[in-house]
PDB file of C-alpha atoms in Angstrom:
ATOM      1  CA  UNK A 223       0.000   0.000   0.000  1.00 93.00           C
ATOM      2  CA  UNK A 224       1.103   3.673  -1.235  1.00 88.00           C
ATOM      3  CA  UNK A 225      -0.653   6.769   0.110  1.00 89.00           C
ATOM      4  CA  UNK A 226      -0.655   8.859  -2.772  1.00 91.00           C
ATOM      5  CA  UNK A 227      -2.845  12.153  -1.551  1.00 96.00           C
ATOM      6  CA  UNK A 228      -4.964  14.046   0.797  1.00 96.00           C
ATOM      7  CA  UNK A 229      -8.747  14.850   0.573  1.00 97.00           C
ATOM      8  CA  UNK A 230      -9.271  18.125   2.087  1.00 97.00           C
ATOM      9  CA  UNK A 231     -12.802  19.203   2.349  1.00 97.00           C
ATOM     10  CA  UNK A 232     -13.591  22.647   2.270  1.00 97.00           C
ATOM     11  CA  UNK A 233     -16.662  25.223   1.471  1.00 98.00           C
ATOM     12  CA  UNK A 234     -14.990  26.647  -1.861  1.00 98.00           C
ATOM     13  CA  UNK A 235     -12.788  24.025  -2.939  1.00 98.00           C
ATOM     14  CA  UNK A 236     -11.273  26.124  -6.064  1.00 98.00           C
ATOM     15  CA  UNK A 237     -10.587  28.976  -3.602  1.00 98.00           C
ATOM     16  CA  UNK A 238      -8.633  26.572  -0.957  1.00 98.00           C
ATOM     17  CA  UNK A 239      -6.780  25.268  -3.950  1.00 98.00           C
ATOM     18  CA  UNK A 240      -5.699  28.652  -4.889  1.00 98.00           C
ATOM     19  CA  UNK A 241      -4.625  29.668  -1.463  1.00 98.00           C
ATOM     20  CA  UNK A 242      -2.223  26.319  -1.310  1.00 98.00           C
ATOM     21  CA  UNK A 243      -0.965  26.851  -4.445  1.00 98.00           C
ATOM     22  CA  UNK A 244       0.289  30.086  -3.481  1.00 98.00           C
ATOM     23  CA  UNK A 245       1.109  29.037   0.076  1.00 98.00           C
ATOM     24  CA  UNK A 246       3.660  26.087  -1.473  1.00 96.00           C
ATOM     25  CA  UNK A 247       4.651  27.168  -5.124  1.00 95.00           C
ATOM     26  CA  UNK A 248       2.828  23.824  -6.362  1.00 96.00           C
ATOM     27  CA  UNK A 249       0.060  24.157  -9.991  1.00 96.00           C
ATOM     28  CA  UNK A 250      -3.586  23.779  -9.694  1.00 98.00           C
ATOM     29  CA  UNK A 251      -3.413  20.664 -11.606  1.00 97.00           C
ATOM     30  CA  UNK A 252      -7.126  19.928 -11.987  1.00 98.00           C
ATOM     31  CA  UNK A 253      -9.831  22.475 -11.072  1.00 98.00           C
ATOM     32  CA  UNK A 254     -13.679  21.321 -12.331  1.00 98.00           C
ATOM     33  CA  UNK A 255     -16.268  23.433 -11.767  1.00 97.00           C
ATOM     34  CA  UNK A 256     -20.047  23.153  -9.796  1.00 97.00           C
ATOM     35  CA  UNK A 257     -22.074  20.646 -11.124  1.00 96.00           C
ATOM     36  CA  UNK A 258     -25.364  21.077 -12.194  1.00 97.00           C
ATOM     37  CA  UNK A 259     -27.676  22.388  -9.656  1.00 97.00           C
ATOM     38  CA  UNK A 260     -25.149  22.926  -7.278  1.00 97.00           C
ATOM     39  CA  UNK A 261     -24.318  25.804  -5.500  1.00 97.00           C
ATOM     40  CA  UNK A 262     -21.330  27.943  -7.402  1.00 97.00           C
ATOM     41  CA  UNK A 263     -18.791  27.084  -5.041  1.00 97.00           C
ATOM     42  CA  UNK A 264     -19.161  23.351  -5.902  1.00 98.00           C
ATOM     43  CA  UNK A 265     -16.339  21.899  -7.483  1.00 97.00           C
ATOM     44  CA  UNK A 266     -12.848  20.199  -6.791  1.00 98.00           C
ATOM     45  CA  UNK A 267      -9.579  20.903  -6.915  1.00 98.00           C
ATOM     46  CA  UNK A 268      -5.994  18.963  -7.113  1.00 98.00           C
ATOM     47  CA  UNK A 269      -2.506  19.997  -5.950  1.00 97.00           C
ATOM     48  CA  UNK A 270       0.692  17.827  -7.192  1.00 96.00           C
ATOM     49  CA  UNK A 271       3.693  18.450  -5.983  1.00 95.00           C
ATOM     50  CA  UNK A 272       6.269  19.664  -9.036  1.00 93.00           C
ATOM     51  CA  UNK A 273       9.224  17.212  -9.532  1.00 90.00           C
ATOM     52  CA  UNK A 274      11.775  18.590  -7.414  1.00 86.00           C
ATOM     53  CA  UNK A 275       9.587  18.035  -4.285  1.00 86.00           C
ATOM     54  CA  UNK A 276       8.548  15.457  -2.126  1.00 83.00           C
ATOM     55  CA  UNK A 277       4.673  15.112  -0.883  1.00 87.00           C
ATOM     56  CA  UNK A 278       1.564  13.746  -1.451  1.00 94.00           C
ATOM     57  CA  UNK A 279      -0.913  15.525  -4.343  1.00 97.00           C
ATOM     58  CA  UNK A 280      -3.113  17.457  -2.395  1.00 98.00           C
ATOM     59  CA  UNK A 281      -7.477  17.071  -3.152  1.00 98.00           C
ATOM     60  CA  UNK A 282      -9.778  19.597  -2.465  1.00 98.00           C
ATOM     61  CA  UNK A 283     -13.717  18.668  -2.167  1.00 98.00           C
ATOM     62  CA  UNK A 284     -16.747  20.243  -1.539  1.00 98.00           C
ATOM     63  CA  UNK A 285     -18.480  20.007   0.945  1.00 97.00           C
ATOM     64  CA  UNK A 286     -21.828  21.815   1.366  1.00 95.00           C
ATOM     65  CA  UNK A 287     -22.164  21.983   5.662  1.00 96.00           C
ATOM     66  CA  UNK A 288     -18.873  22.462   6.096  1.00 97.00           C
ATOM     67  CA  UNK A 289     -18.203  23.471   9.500  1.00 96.00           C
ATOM     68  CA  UNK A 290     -14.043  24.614  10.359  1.00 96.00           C
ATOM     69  CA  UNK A 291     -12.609  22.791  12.826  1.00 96.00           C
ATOM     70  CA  UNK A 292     -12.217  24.651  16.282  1.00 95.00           C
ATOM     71  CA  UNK A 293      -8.182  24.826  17.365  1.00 95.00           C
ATOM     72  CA  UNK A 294      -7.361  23.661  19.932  1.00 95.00           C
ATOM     73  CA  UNK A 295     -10.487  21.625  20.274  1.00 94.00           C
ATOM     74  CA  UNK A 296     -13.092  22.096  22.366  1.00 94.00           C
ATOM     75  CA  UNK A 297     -15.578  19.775  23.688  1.00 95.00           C
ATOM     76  CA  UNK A 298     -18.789  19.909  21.503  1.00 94.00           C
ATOM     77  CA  UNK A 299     -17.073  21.998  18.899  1.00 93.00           C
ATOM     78  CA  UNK A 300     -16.348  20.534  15.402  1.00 95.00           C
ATOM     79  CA  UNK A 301     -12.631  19.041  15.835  1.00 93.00           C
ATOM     80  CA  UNK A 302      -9.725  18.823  13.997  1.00 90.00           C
ATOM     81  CA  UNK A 303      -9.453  15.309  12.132  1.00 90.00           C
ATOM     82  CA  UNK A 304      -6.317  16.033  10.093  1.00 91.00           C
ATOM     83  CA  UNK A 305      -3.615  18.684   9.113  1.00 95.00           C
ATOM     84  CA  UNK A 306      -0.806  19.373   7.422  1.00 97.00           C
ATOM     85  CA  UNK A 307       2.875  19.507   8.099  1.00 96.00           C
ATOM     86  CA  UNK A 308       4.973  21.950   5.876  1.00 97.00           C
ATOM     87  CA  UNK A 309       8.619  21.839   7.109  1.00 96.00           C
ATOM     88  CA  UNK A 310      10.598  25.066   6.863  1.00 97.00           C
ATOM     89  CA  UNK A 311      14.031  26.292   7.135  1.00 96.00           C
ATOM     90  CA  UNK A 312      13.031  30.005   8.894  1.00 97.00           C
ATOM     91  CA  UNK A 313      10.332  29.876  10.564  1.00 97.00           C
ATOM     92  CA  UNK A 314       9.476  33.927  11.461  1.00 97.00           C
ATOM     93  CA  UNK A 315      10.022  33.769   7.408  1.00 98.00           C
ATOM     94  CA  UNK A 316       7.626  31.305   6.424  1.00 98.00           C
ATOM     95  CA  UNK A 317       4.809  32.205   8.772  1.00 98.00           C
ATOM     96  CA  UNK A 318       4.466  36.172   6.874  1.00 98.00           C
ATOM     97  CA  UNK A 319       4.467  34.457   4.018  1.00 98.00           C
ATOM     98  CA  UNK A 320       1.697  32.318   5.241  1.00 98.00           C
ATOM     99  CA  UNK A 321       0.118  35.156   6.041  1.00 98.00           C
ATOM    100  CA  UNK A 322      -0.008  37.438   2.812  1.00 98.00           C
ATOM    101  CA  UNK A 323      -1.463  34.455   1.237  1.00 98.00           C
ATOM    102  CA  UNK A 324      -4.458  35.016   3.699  1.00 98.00           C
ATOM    103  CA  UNK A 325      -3.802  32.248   6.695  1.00 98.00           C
ATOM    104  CA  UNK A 326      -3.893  33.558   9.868  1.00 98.00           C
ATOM    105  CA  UNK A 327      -1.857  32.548  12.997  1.00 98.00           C
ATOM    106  CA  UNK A 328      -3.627  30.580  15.801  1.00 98.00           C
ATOM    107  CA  UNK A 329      -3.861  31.854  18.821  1.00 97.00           C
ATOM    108  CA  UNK A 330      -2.744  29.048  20.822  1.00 97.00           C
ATOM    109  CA  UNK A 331       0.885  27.814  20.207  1.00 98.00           C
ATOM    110  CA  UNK A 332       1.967  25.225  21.931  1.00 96.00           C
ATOM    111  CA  UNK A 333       5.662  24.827  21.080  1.00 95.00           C
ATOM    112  CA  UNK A 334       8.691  27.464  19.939  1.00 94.00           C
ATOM    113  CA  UNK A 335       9.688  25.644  16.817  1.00 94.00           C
ATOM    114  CA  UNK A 336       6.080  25.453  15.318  1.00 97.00           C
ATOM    115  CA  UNK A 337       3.411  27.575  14.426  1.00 98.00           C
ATOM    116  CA  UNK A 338      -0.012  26.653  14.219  1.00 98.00           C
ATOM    117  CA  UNK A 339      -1.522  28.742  10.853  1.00 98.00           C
ATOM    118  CA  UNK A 340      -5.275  28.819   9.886  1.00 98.00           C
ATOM    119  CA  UNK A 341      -6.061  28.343   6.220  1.00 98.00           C
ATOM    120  CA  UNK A 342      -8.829  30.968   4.843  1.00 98.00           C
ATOM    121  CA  UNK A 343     -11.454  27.928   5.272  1.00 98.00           C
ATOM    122  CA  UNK A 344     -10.134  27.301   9.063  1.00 98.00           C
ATOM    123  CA  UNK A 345      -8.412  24.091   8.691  1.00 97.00           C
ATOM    124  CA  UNK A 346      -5.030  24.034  10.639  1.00 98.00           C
ATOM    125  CA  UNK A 347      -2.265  23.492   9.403  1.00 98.00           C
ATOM    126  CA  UNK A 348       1.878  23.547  11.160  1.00 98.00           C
ATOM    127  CA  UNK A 349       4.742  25.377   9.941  1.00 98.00           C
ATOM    128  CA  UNK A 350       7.871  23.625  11.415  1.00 97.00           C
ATOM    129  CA  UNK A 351      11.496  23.959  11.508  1.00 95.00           C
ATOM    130  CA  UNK A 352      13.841  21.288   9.542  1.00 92.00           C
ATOM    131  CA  UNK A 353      17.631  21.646   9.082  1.00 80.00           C
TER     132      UNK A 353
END
């Protein structure tokens, strides 16, 4: 067995796309639009990782009652089921950059050599330090 990507699910999956495209340098290599009948936000989205880099292709779904994920969780509260890792090599660096592509920092960090970001839909995601 190979895993060989990540389903995100999100309320504008095109959007989300866009945002981790920016975020990581890495094409929009699929984008479809709604279907028929559904709202215009409906659609999906794929991520691959160019040649030079490592990582799984990244999905992006719709999903119509989307609710973000609360961090850190909270009893009763929709919870976080899965998130990212994106290693970096400067850390104060990587997390403006994070931010002028529209993800905001958490509020609650709980270690120095990681930051906990927000994507625009909510979803966390880390920011770590790698030699």
């Amino acid at each position: 067995m190979r895993v060989t990507s990540v389903t995100i699910s999100a309320p504008d999956p095109r959007a989300l796309a866009a945002f981790y495209s920016a975020l990581l340098g890495w094409p929009v290599t699929t984008s479809e639009p709604a279907r028929p009948g559904f709202p215009a936000e409906d659609g999906w989205a794929q991520l691959r990782p160019p040649e030079a880099h490592a990582g799984p292709t990244l999905n992006f779904e719709y999903e119509q009652n989307f609710v973000p994920p609360v961090w850190p969780s909270v009893d009763g509260a929709q919870q976080t089921q899965t998130h990212l890792d994106i290693a970096v090599k400067d850390l104060e660096s990587a997390v403006a950059w994070a931010q002028e592509a529209s993800a905001t920092l958490a509020d609650y960090q709980p270690q120095t050599d990681v930051r906990v970001m927000l994507d625009p839909a909510g979803h966390p995601f880390c920011l770590f330090l790698t030699d």
